[in-house]
Amino acid sequence: MNPYIFIPIAGVSVPIVLILGMGLLVGFLSGLFGVGGGFLLTPLLIMIGIPPTVAAASDSNQIVAASTSGTFAHWKLGNVDFKMGLLLLVGGVVGGTFGVQLIKLLRATGNADFVIKITYVIMLGVIGSYMFQESLRNLKHRAVSYAPREAMEAESLFARINNHLPLKMEFEKSGVTLSPLMPLMLGILVGVLSALMGVGGGFIMVPVMVYMLRMPMHVVVGTSLFQILFTCINVTFMQSYYNHTVDLTLALILLVGSTIGAQIGAKISYRLKADQLKIILASIVLIVMIKMASELLMHPSLMLTLKSGH
Amino acid sequence: MMRLRVPIFLFTSLVTLWLLCFPIAVAEPISFAVDVRPSIVKIDAFFKGADIFVSADIPNCDGAVVKMEGRPTEISFSKKGKVAFIWMSVAELSVRNIPEIYLMAVSDEISNFCSDEKCAELRIGYTALKKNAVFESVKPLDGTEFDEFLKFKKEKGAYRIDREASISLSPLGKAKLSSILHLPPTVSPGNYDIEVYCFQSDTLIGTGKSKITIEMVGLPKLMTDLAFQQPALHGIVAVIIAMIIGIIMGFIFSSRSGGAH
């Protein structure tokens, strides 16, 4: 017996076990890598027949639960850098507001769809490939010899820019000294991209924190979840108020699975090595990128799709 | 010769006049009762579509049609096209004067018992719908729009024509119609007409009609009312519930791991 549940806002009926399983999987990834999982769950929900707008909005709602649960777990483990998280959040809100206006402009010129899809594929491709190569290199180096990290850092463009920025501040939890302008600017950049791509931005934020802010991987996960929590609270309310696209029934089933998955993910993330975590996340990002690229290149089964907002 | 032509002319005129005054009576289709079970469909938390059983005592006929047609509506679509190897939305398209749902059960191929003209008049079959559908776009239409629209609707289960109407003859020369209509989960609440048509040699010889009510109840109704009538409260409730569940799960898991250590 496979009981179905009726999703009233979407107007579809789906197996409860399937929705619970999806929530569990995405929550697990959320706890493991500090990503909201929107980039993975929204396409999965669309695949089982949930309209894209309802899928994206309800996904944001369940991410609130998963990231609350994940932030709570990481906070107890001492993995949340609140100072860094707040700066990234402020930057993200500013960048997100700008990104929404940019979408309006692109829509007026009729290029929004193209820009959004291409941005998705390029961002996923670049981030996934870089993370994969870097993690693989680190794993190999560790086996042969320990390369001094400071030597590599000294040559990076980021280090040179950071040295020229004023108002240096120490982020004890992350173990880095930076100008607050740096996380603020990176937050703006991620905020713009998040608005363009319609996701929480965890899968962009995590590599930014690891490779540009040079934060330790376990602090990155907790801090990213903290930032995602507030972003998704804002998105859930806005989608519910303006578009009526949050389906609470769907979100409730998803979040029951995702909160349990997030706890399991957080526990496992603490036991795994940083490069192992990065290489798994890079593989997932690349798989999603390949799927999206194939959708852009292959003949679609349906030539018409319901017109919907971003 | 002249004498003969006058009576022929008079006879022809009288016959014409008689035909004009008393035309040959065309048989009106007879009306019959239609039984629909269930007549009220409730969309509750576990609704996954429903089967509607339709039966009627009908005149003996070649073919019968059971139809459930939703209200005429207008839908906006994005149309995909290829631009430099990439499939993307290339045009916005709207279609109007089409039903939101169109379910039909037939006893035979429609063309075997119903002429194109009659089908168009009674809106029976996809060809009839195509004639009435109006597509609009700022970009030129290529003629494939209705077929693509049909593909979209069929995939959602909102448009379907099944050979699920059967006619059984009784010894008294009467016939019994039994059929099933498959309601998809996407059906909107409201009142719908279930119409039955019987055809004999391309002529409509009998019709019947009944009503069905589809209503949302329980949790789906509560959620829909909250989402559309009090969206701000809905948004706040959605966030608070999500946070509470997240915190509860956090406590449960942290206390479990604490116990283990």
JSON list of N, CA, C and O in Angstrom, two decimals, chain B residues 176-224:
[
{"chain": "B", "resi": 176, "resn": "LYS", "atom": "N", "xyz": [-28.91, -0.22, -22.36]},
{"chain": "B", "resi": 176, "resn": "LYS", "atom": "CA", "xyz": [-28.39, 0.30, -21.08]},
{"chain": "B", "resi": 176, "resn": "LYS", "atom": "C", "xyz": [-26.96, 0.77, -21.32]},
{"chain": "B", "resi": 176, "resn": "LYS", "atom": "O", "xyz": [-26.14, 0.04, -21.86]},
{"chain": "B", "resi": 177, "resn": "LEU", "atom": "N", "xyz": [-26.69, 1.99, -20.90]},
{"chain": "B", "resi": 177, "resn": "LEU", "atom": "CA", "xyz": [-25.34, 2.54, -21.05]},
{"chain": "B", "resi": 177, "resn": "LEU", "atom": "C", "xyz": [-24.63, 2.52, -19.69]},
{"chain": "B", "resi": 177, "resn": "LEU", "atom": "O", "xyz": [-25.20, 2.94, -18.69]},
{"chain": "B", "resi": 178, "resn": "SER", "atom": "N", "xyz": [-23.39, 2.02, -19.68]},
{"chain": "B", "resi": 178, "resn": "SER", "atom": "CA", "xyz": [-22.57, 2.06, -18.46]},
{"chain": "B", "resi": 178, "resn": "SER", "atom": "C", "xyz": [-21.20, 2.61, -18.85]},
{"chain": "B", "resi": 178, "resn": "SER", "atom": "O", "xyz": [-20.62, 2.15, -19.84]},
{"chain": "B", "resi": 179, "resn": "SER", "atom": "N", "xyz": [-20.72, 3.55, -18.07]},
{"chain": "B", "resi": 179, "resn": "SER", "atom": "CA", "xyz": [-19.39, 4.09, -18.41]},
{"chain": "B", "resi": 179, "resn": "SER", "atom": "C", "xyz": [-18.69, 4.65, -17.17]},
{"chain": "B", "resi": 179, "resn": "SER", "atom": "O", "xyz": [-19.31, 4.85, -16.12]},
{"chain": "B", "resi": 180, "resn": "ILE", "atom": "N", "xyz": [-17.40, 4.90, -17.36]},
{"chain": "B", "resi": 180, "resn": "ILE", "atom": "CA", "xyz": [-16.58, 5.45, -16.26]},
{"chain": "B", "resi": 180, "resn": "ILE", "atom": "C", "xyz": [-15.85, 6.68, -16.78]},
{"chain": "B", "resi": 180, "resn": "ILE", "atom": "O", "xyz": [-15.29, 6.66, -17.89]},
{"chain": "B", "resi": 181, "resn": "LEU", "atom": "N", "xyz": [-15.85, 7.73, -15.96]},
{"chain": "B", "resi": 181, "resn": "LEU", "atom": "CA", "xyz": [-15.01, 8.91, -16.26]},
{"chain": "B", "resi": 181, "resn": "LEU", "atom": "C", "xyz": [-13.94, 8.97, -15.17]},
{"chain": "B", "resi": 181, "resn": "LEU", "atom": "O", "xyz": [-14.24, 8.80, -13.98]},
{"chain": "B", "resi": 182, "resn": "HIS", "atom": "N", "xyz": [-12.69, 9.20, -15.57]},
{"chain": "B", "resi": 182, "resn": "HIS", "atom": "CA", "xyz": [-11.59, 9.24, -14.61]},
{"chain": "B", "resi": 182, "resn": "HIS", "atom": "C", "xyz": [-11.25, 10.68, -14.26]},
{"chain": "B", "resi": 182, "resn": "HIS", "atom": "O", "xyz": [-10.67, 11.40, -15.07]},
{"chain": "B", "resi": 183, "resn": "LEU", "atom": "N", "xyz": [-11.62, 11.10, -13.04]},
{"chain": "B", "resi": 183, "resn": "LEU", "atom": "CA", "xyz": [-11.33, 12.47, -12.61]},
{"chain": "B", "resi": 183, "resn": "LEU", "atom": "C", "xyz": [-9.87, 12.57, -12.17]},
{"chain": "B", "resi": 183, "resn": "LEU", "atom": "O", "xyz": [-9.43, 11.78, -11.34]},
{"chain": "B", "resi": 184, "resn": "PRO", "atom": "N", "xyz": [-9.11, 13.53, -12.69]},
{"chain": "B", "resi": 184, "resn": "PRO", "atom": "CA", "xyz": [-7.71, 13.66, -12.23]},
{"chain": "B", "resi": 184, "resn": "PRO", "atom": "C", "xyz": [-7.64, 14.43, -10.90]},
{"chain": "B", "resi": 184, "resn": "PRO", "atom": "O", "xyz": [-8.59, 15.16, -10.57]},
{"chain": "B", "resi": 185, "resn": "PRO", "atom": "N", "xyz": [-6.53, 14.33, -10.16]},
{"chain": "B", "resi": 185, "resn": "PRO", "atom": "CA", "xyz": [-6.42, 15.08, -8.90]},
{"chain": "B", "resi": 185, "resn": "PRO", "atom": "C", "xyz": [-6.42, 16.60, -9.13]},
{"chain": "B", "resi": 185, "resn": "PRO", "atom": "O", "xyz": [-6.68, 17.35, -8.21]},
{"chain": "B", "resi": 186, "resn": "THR", "atom": "N", "xyz": [-6.13, 17.01, -10.36]},
{"chain": "B", "resi": 186, "resn": "THR", "atom": "CA", "xyz": [-6.05, 18.45, -10.66]},
{"chain": "B", "resi": 186, "resn": "THR", "atom": "C", "xyz": [-7.41, 19.11, -10.87]},
{"chain": "B", "resi": 186, "resn": "THR", "atom": "O", "xyz": [-7.48, 20.30, -11.11]},
{"chain": "B", "resi": 187, "resn": "VAL", "atom": "N", "xyz": [-8.49, 18.33, -10.76]},
{"chain": "B", "resi": 187, "resn": "VAL", "atom": "CA", "xyz": [-9.82, 18.89, -11.03]},
{"chain": "B", "resi": 187, "resn": "VAL", "atom": "C", "xyz": [-10.14, 20.00, -10.01]},
{"chain": "B", "resi": 187, "resn": "VAL", "atom": "O", "xyz": [-9.85, 19.88, -8.83]},
{"chain": "B", "resi": 188, "resn": "SER", "atom": "N", "xyz": [-10.73, 21.08, -10.51]},
{"chain": "B", "resi": 188, "resn": "SER", "atom": "CA", "xyz": [-11.07, 22.21, -9.63]},
{"chain": "B", "resi": 188, "resn": "SER", "atom": "C", "xyz": [-12.44, 21.98, -9.00]},
{"chain": "B", "resi": 188, "resn": "SER", "atom": "O", "xyz": [-13.34, 21.43, -9.65]},
{"chain": "B", "resi": 189, "resn": "PRO", "atom": "N", "xyz": [-12.61, 22.43, -7.75]},
{"chain": "B", "resi": 189, "resn": "PRO", "atom": "CA", "xyz": [-13.94, 22.32, -7.13]},
{"chain": "B", "resi": 189, "resn": "PRO", "atom": "C", "xyz": [-14.98, 23.11, -7.93]},
{"chain": "B", "resi": 189, "resn": "PRO", "atom": "O", "xyz": [-14.66, 24.12, -8.55]},
{"chain": "B", "resi": 190, "resn": "GLY", "atom": "N", "xyz": [-16.22, 22.64, -7.89]},
{"chain": "B", "resi": 190, "resn": "GLY", "atom": "CA", "xyz": [-17.30, 23.33, -8.61]},
{"chain": "B", "resi": 190, "resn": "GLY", "atom": "C", "xyz": [-18.36, 22.35, -9.06]},
{"chain": "B", "resi": 190, "resn": "GLY", "atom": "O", "xyz": [-18.30, 21.16, -8.76]},
{"chain": "B", "resi": 191, "resn": "ASN", "atom": "N", "xyz": [-19.35, 22.87, -9.78]},
{"chain": "B", "resi": 191, "resn": "ASN", "atom": "CA", "xyz": [-20.42, 22.01, -10.33]},
{"chain": "B", "resi": 191, "resn": "ASN", "atom": "C", "xyz": [-20.14, 21.75, -11.80]},
{"chain": "B", "resi": 191, "resn": "ASN", "atom": "O", "xyz": [-19.79, 22.67, -12.54]},
{"chain": "B", "resi": 192, "resn": "TYR", "atom": "N", "xyz": [-20.31, 20.51, -12.21]},
{"chain": "B", "resi": 192, "resn": "TYR", "atom": "CA", "xyz": [-20.06, 20.13, -13.60]},
{"chain": "B", "resi": 192, "resn": "TYR", "atom": "C", "xyz": [-21.27, 19.37, -14.15]},
{"chain": "B", "resi": 192, "resn": "TYR", "atom": "O", "xyz": [-21.95, 18.64, -13.40]},
{"chain": "B", "resi": 193, "resn": "ASP", "atom": "N", "xyz": [-21.52, 19.54, -15.43]},
{"chain": "B", "resi": 193, "resn": "ASP", "atom": "CA", "xyz": [-22.58, 18.78, -16.11]},
{"chain": "B", "resi": 193, "resn": "ASP", "atom": "C", "xyz": [-21.97, 17.50, -16.68]},
{"chain": "B", "resi": 193, "resn": "ASP", "atom": "O", "xyz": [-20.88, 17.53, -17.26]},
{"chain": "B", "resi": 194, "resn": "ILE", "atom": "N", "xyz": [-22.70, 16.40, -16.51]},
{"chain": "B", "resi": 194, "resn": "ILE", "atom": "CA", "xyz": [-22.32, 15.15, -17.19]},
{"chain": "B", "resi": 194, "resn": "ILE", "atom": "C", "xyz": [-23.39, 14.96, -18.28]},
{"chain": "B", "resi": 194, "resn": "ILE", "atom": "O", "xyz": [-24.58, 14.82, -17.97]},
{"chain": "B", "resi": 195, "resn": "GLU", "atom": "N", "xyz": [-22.96, 14.99, -19.53]},
{"chain": "B", "resi": 195, "resn": "GLU", "atom": "CA", "xyz": [-23.92, 14.88, -20.63]},
{"chain": "B", "resi": 195, "resn": "GLU", "atom": "C", "xyz": [-23.75, 13.55, -21.36]},
{"chain": "B", "resi": 195, "resn": "GLU", "atom": "O", "xyz": [-22.62, 13.07, -21.53]},
{"chain": "B", "resi": 196, "resn": "VAL", "atom": "N", "xyz": [-24.86, 13.00, -21.78]},
{"chain": "B", "resi": 196, "resn": "VAL", "atom": "CA", "xyz": [-24.84, 11.74, -22.54]},
{"chain": "B", "resi": 196, "resn": "VAL", "atom": "C", "xyz": [-25.54, 11.97, -23.88]},
{"chain": "B", "resi": 196, "resn": "VAL", "atom": "O", "xyz": [-26.61, 12.58, -23.92]},
{"chain": "B", "resi": 197, "resn": "TYR", "atom": "N", "xyz": [-24.92, 11.53, -24.96]},
{"chain": "B", "resi": 197, "resn": "TYR", "atom": "CA", "xyz": [-25.49, 11.65, -26.30]},
{"chain": "B", "resi": 197, "resn": "TYR", "atom": "C", "xyz": [-25.56, 10.27, -26.96]},
{"chain": "B", "resi": 197, "resn": "TYR", "atom": "O", "xyz": [-24.59, 9.51, -26.87]},
{"chain": "B", "resi": 198, "resn": "CYS", "atom": "N", "xyz": [-26.69, 9.99, -27.62]},
{"chain": "B", "resi": 198, "resn": "CYS", "atom": "CA", "xyz": [-26.82, 8.72, -28.35]},
{"chain": "B", "resi": 198, "resn": "CYS", "atom": "C", "xyz": [-27.04, 9.01, -29.83]},
{"chain": "B", "resi": 198, "resn": "CYS", "atom": "O", "xyz": [-27.86, 9.88, -30.18]},
{"chain": "B", "resi": 199, "resn": "PHE", "atom": "N", "xyz": [-26.35, 8.28, -30.68]},
{"chain": "B", "resi": 199, "resn": "PHE", "atom": "CA", "xyz": [-26.41, 8.52, -32.13]},
{"chain": "B", "resi": 199, "resn": "PHE", "atom": "C", "xyz": [-26.85, 7.26, -32.87]},
{"chain": "B", "resi": 199, "resn": "PHE", "atom": "O", "xyz": [-26.45, 6.15, -32.51]},
{"chain": "B", "resi": 200, "resn": "GLN", "atom": "N", "xyz": [-27.69, 7.49, -33.89]},
{"chain": "B", "resi": 200, "resn": "GLN", "atom": "CA", "xyz": [-28.09, 6.39, -34.78]},
{"chain": "B", "resi": 200, "resn": "GLN", "atom": "C", "xyz": [-27.94, 6.91, -36.20]},
{"chain": "B", "resi": 200, "resn": "GLN", "atom": "O", "xyz": [-28.57, 7.90, -36.56]},
{"chain": "B", "resi": 201, "resn": "SER", "atom": "N", "xyz": [-27.08, 6.27, -36.99]},
{"chain": "B", "resi": 201, "resn": "SER", "atom": "CA", "xyz": [-26.83, 6.68, -38.38]},
{"chain": "B", "resi": 201, "resn": "SER", "atom": "C", "xyz": [-26.54, 8.18, -38.50]},
{"chain": "B", "resi": 201, "resn": "SER", "atom": "O", "xyz": [-27.23, 8.91, -39.22]},
{"chain": "B", "resi": 202, "resn": "ASP", "atom": "N", "xyz": [-25.56, 8.63, -37.76]},
{"chain": "B", "resi": 202, "resn": "ASP", "atom": "CA", "xyz": [-25.12, 10.04, -37.77]},
{"chain": "B", "resi": 202, "resn": "ASP", "atom": "C", "xyz": [-26.16, 11.02, -37.22]},
{"chain": "B", "resi": 202, "resn": "ASP", "atom": "O", "xyz": [-25.98, 12.23, -37.32]},
{"chain": "B", "resi": 203, "resn": "THR", "atom": "N", "xyz": [-27.24, 10.52, -36.65]},
{"chain": "B", "resi": 203, "resn": "THR", "atom": "CA", "xyz": [-28.28, 11.42, -36.13]},
{"chain": "B", "resi": 203, "resn": "THR", "atom": "C", "xyz": [-28.36, 11.29, -34.62]},
{"chain": "B", "resi": 203, "resn": "THR", "atom": "O", "xyz": [-28.30, 10.17, -34.08]},
{"chain": "B", "resi": 204, "resn": "LEU", "atom": "N", "xyz": [-28.47, 12.43, -33.97]},
{"chain": "B", "resi": 204, "resn": "LEU", "atom": "CA", "xyz": [-28.61, 12.43, -32.52]},
{"chain": "B", "resi": 204, "resn": "LEU", "atom": "C", "xyz": [-30.03, 12.01, -32.18]},
{"chain": "B", "resi": 204, "resn": "LEU", "atom": "O", "xyz": [-31.00, 12.69, -32.55]},
{"chain": "B", "resi": 205, "resn": "ILE", "atom": "N", "xyz": [-30.17, 10.87, -31.48]},
{"chain": "B", "resi": 205, "resn": "ILE", "atom": "CA", "xyz": [-31.53, 10.38, -31.20]},
{"chain": "B", "resi": 205, "resn": "ILE", "atom": "C", "xyz": [-31.90, 10.48, -29.72]},
{"chain": "B", "resi": 205, "resn": "ILE", "atom": "O", "xyz": [-33.07, 10.32, -29.36]},
{"chain": "B", "resi": 206, "resn": "GLY", "atom": "N", "xyz": [-30.92, 10.75, -28.86]},
{"chain": "B", "resi": 206, "resn": "GLY", "atom": "CA", "xyz": [-31.26, 10.86, -27.45]},
{"chain": "B", "resi": 206, "resn": "GLY", "atom": "C", "xyz": [-30.19, 11.61, -26.67]},
{"chain": "B", "resi": 206, "resn": "GLY", "atom": "O", "xyz": [-29.01, 11.54, -27.00]},
{"chain": "B", "resi": 207, "resn": "THR", "atom": "N", "xyz": [-30.63, 12.37, -25.66]},
{"chain": "B", "resi": 207, "resn": "THR", "atom": "CA", "xyz": [-29.66, 13.08, -24.80]},
{"chain": "B", "resi": 207, "resn": "THR", "atom": "C", "xyz": [-30.11, 12.98, -23.35]},
{"chain": "B", "resi": 207, "resn": "THR", "atom": "O", "xyz": [-31.31, 12.86, -23.07]},
{"chain": "B", "resi": 208, "resn": "GLY", "atom": "N", "xyz": [-29.16, 13.08, -22.46]},
{"chain": "B", "resi": 208, "resn": "GLY", "atom": "CA", "xyz": [-29.47, 13.10, -21.04]},
{"chain": "B", "resi": 208, "resn": "GLY", "atom": "C", "xyz": [-28.41, 13.90, -20.31]},
{"chain": "B", "resi": 208, "resn": "GLY", "atom": "O", "xyz": [-27.31, 14.10, -20.83]},
{"chain": "B", "resi": 209, "resn": "LYS", "atom": "N", "xyz": [-28.77, 14.41, -19.16]},
{"chain": "B", "resi": 209, "resn": "LYS", "atom": "CA", "xyz": [-27.83, 15.26, -18.44]},
{"chain": "B", "resi": 209, "resn": "LYS", "atom": "C", "xyz": [-27.98, 15.06, -16.94]},
{"chain": "B", "resi": 209, "resn": "LYS", "atom": "O", "xyz": [-29.09, 14.81, -16.45]},
{"chain": "B", "resi": 210, "resn": "SER", "atom": "N", "xyz": [-26.85, 15.13, -16.23]},
{"chain": "B", "resi": 210, "resn": "SER", "atom": "CA", "xyz": [-26.89, 15.08, -14.77]},
{"chain": "B", "resi": 210, "resn": "SER", "atom": "C", "xyz": [-25.79, 16.00, -14.23]},
{"chain": "B", "resi": 210, "resn": "SER", "atom": "O", "xyz": [-24.96, 16.47, -15.01]},
{"chain": "B", "resi": 211, "resn": "LYS", "atom": "N", "xyz": [-25.79, 16.22, -12.94]},
{"chain": "B", "resi": 211, "resn": "LYS", "atom": "CA", "xyz": [-24.79, 17.14, -12.37]},
{"chain": "B", "resi": 211, "resn": "LYS", "atom": "C", "xyz": [-23.88, 16.40, -11.39]},
{"chain": "B", "resi": 211, "resn": "LYS", "atom": "O", "xyz": [-24.29, 15.42, -10.78]},
{"chain": "B", "resi": 212, "resn": "ILE", "atom": "N", "xyz": [-22.70, 16.93, -11.27]},
{"chain": "B", "resi": 212, "resn": "ILE", "atom": "CA", "xyz": [-21.76, 16.40, -10.28]},
{"chain": "B", "resi": 212, "resn": "ILE", "atom": "C", "xyz": [-21.15, 17.60, -9.55]},
{"chain": "B", "resi": 212, "resn": "ILE", "atom": "O", "xyz": [-20.85, 18.62, -10.17]},
{"chain": "B", "resi": 213, "resn": "THR", "atom": "N", "xyz": [-20.99, 17.45, -8.23]},
{"chain": "B", "resi": 213, "resn": "THR", "atom": "CA", "xyz": [-20.39, 18.53, -7.44]},
{"chain": "B", "resi": 213, "resn": "THR", "atom": "C", "xyz": [-19.05, 18.07, -6.89]},
{"chain": "B", "resi": 213, "resn": "THR", "atom": "O", "xyz": [-18.96, 16.98, -6.32]},
{"chain": "B", "resi": 214, "resn": "ILE", "atom": "N", "xyz": [-18.04, 18.89, -7.11]},
{"chain": "B", "resi": 214, "resn": "ILE", "atom": "CA", "xyz": [-16.71, 18.57, -6.57]},
{"chain": "B", "resi": 214, "resn": "ILE", "atom": "C", "xyz": [-16.38, 19.64, -5.53]},
{"chain": "B", "resi": 214, "resn": "ILE", "atom": "O", "xyz": [-16.41, 20.84, -5.84]},
{"chain": "B", "resi": 215, "resn": "GLU", "atom": "N", "xyz": [-16.12, 19.20, -4.31]},
{"chain": "B", "resi": 215, "resn": "GLU", "atom": "CA", "xyz": [-15.87, 20.19, -3.25]},
{"chain": "B", "resi": 215, "resn": "GLU", "atom": "C", "xyz": [-14.64, 19.82, -2.42]},
{"chain": "B", "resi": 215, "resn": "GLU", "atom": "O", "xyz": [-14.34, 18.65, -2.22]},
{"chain": "B", "resi": 216, "resn": "MET", "atom": "N", "xyz": [-13.96, 20.87, -1.98]},
{"chain": "B", "resi": 216, "resn": "MET", "atom": "CA", "xyz": [-12.76, 20.67, -1.16]},
{"chain": "B", "resi": 216, "resn": "MET", "atom": "C", "xyz": [-13.19, 20.64, 0.30]},
{"chain": "B", "resi": 216, "resn": "MET", "atom": "O", "xyz": [-13.98, 21.49, 0.73]},
{"chain": "B", "resi": 217, "resn": "VAL", "atom": "N", "xyz": [-12.69, 19.69, 1.06]},
{"chain": "B", "resi": 217, "resn": "VAL", "atom": "CA", "xyz": [-13.07, 19.57, 2.48]},
{"chain": "B", "resi": 217, "resn": "VAL", "atom": "C", "xyz": [-11.81, 19.35, 3.33]},
{"chain": "B", "resi": 217, "resn": "VAL", "atom": "O", "xyz": [-10.73, 19.08, 2.81]},
{"chain": "B", "resi": 218, "resn": "GLY", "atom": "N", "xyz": [-11.97, 19.47, 4.64]},
{"chain": "B", "resi": 218, "resn": "GLY", "atom": "CA", "xyz": [-10.91, 19.13, 5.59]},
{"chain": "B", "resi": 218, "resn": "GLY", "atom": "C", "xyz": [-9.64, 19.96, 5.44]},
{"chain": "B", "resi": 218, "resn": "GLY", "atom": "O", "xyz": [-9.69, 21.17, 5.19]},
{"chain": "B", "resi": 219, "resn": "LEU", "atom": "N", "xyz": [-8.50, 19.26, 5.57]},
{"chain": "B", "resi": 219, "resn": "LEU", "atom": "CA", "xyz": [-7.19, 19.94, 5.57]},
{"chain": "B", "resi": 219, "resn": "LEU", "atom": "C", "xyz": [-6.93, 20.73, 4.28]},
{"chain": "B", "resi": 219, "resn": "LEU", "atom": "O", "xyz": [-6.49, 21.89, 4.36]},
{"chain": "B", "resi": 220, "resn": "PRO", "atom": "N", "xyz": [-7.19, 20.15, 3.08]},
{"chain": "B", "resi": 220, "resn": "PRO", "atom": "CA", "xyz": [-6.94, 20.94, 1.87]},
{"chain": "B", "resi": 220, "resn": "PRO", "atom": "C", "xyz": [-7.73, 22.25, 1.84]},
{"chain": "B", "resi": 220, "resn": "PRO", "atom": "O", "xyz": [-7.22, 23.29, 1.43]},
{"chain": "B", "resi": 221, "resn": "LYS", "atom": "N", "xyz": [-9.00, 22.20, 2.31]},
{"chain": "B", "resi": 221, "resn": "LYS", "atom": "CA", "xyz": [-9.82, 23.42, 2.32]},
{"chain": "B", "resi": 221, "resn": "LYS", "atom": "C", "xyz": [-9.24, 24.45, 3.29]},
{"chain": "B", "resi": 221, "resn": "LYS", "atom": "O", "xyz": [-9.12, 25.63, 2.97]},
{"chain": "B", "resi": 222, "resn": "LEU", "atom": "N", "xyz": [-8.84, 23.95, 4.47]},
{"chain": "B", "resi": 222, "resn": "LEU", "atom": "CA", "xyz": [-8.27, 24.84, 5.49]},
{"chain": "B", "resi": 222, "resn": "LEU", "atom": "C", "xyz": [-7.01, 25.54, 4.96]},
{"chain": "B", "resi": 222, "resn": "LEU", "atom": "O", "xyz": [-6.84, 26.75, 5.09]},
{"chain": "B", "resi": 223, "resn": "MET", "atom": "N", "xyz": [-6.15, 24.73, 4.34]},
{"chain": "B", "resi": 223, "resn": "MET", "atom": "CA", "xyz": [-4.88, 25.26, 3.82]},
{"chain": "B", "resi": 223, "resn": "MET", "atom": "C", "xyz": [-5.11, 26.24, 2.67]},
{"chain": "B", "resi": 223, "resn": "MET", "atom": "O", "xyz": [-4.46, 27.29, 2.59]},
{"chain": "B", "resi": 224, "resn": "THR", "atom": "N", "xyz": [-6.02, 25.90, 1.77]},
{"chain": "B", "resi": 224, "resn": "THR", "atom": "CA", "xyz": [-6.28, 26.77, 0.62]},
{"chain": "B", "resi": 224, "resn": "THR", "atom": "C", "xyz": [-6.90, 28.09, 1.06]},
{"chain": "B", "resi": 224, "resn": "THR", "atom": "O", "xyz": [-6.51, 29.15, 0.60]}
]
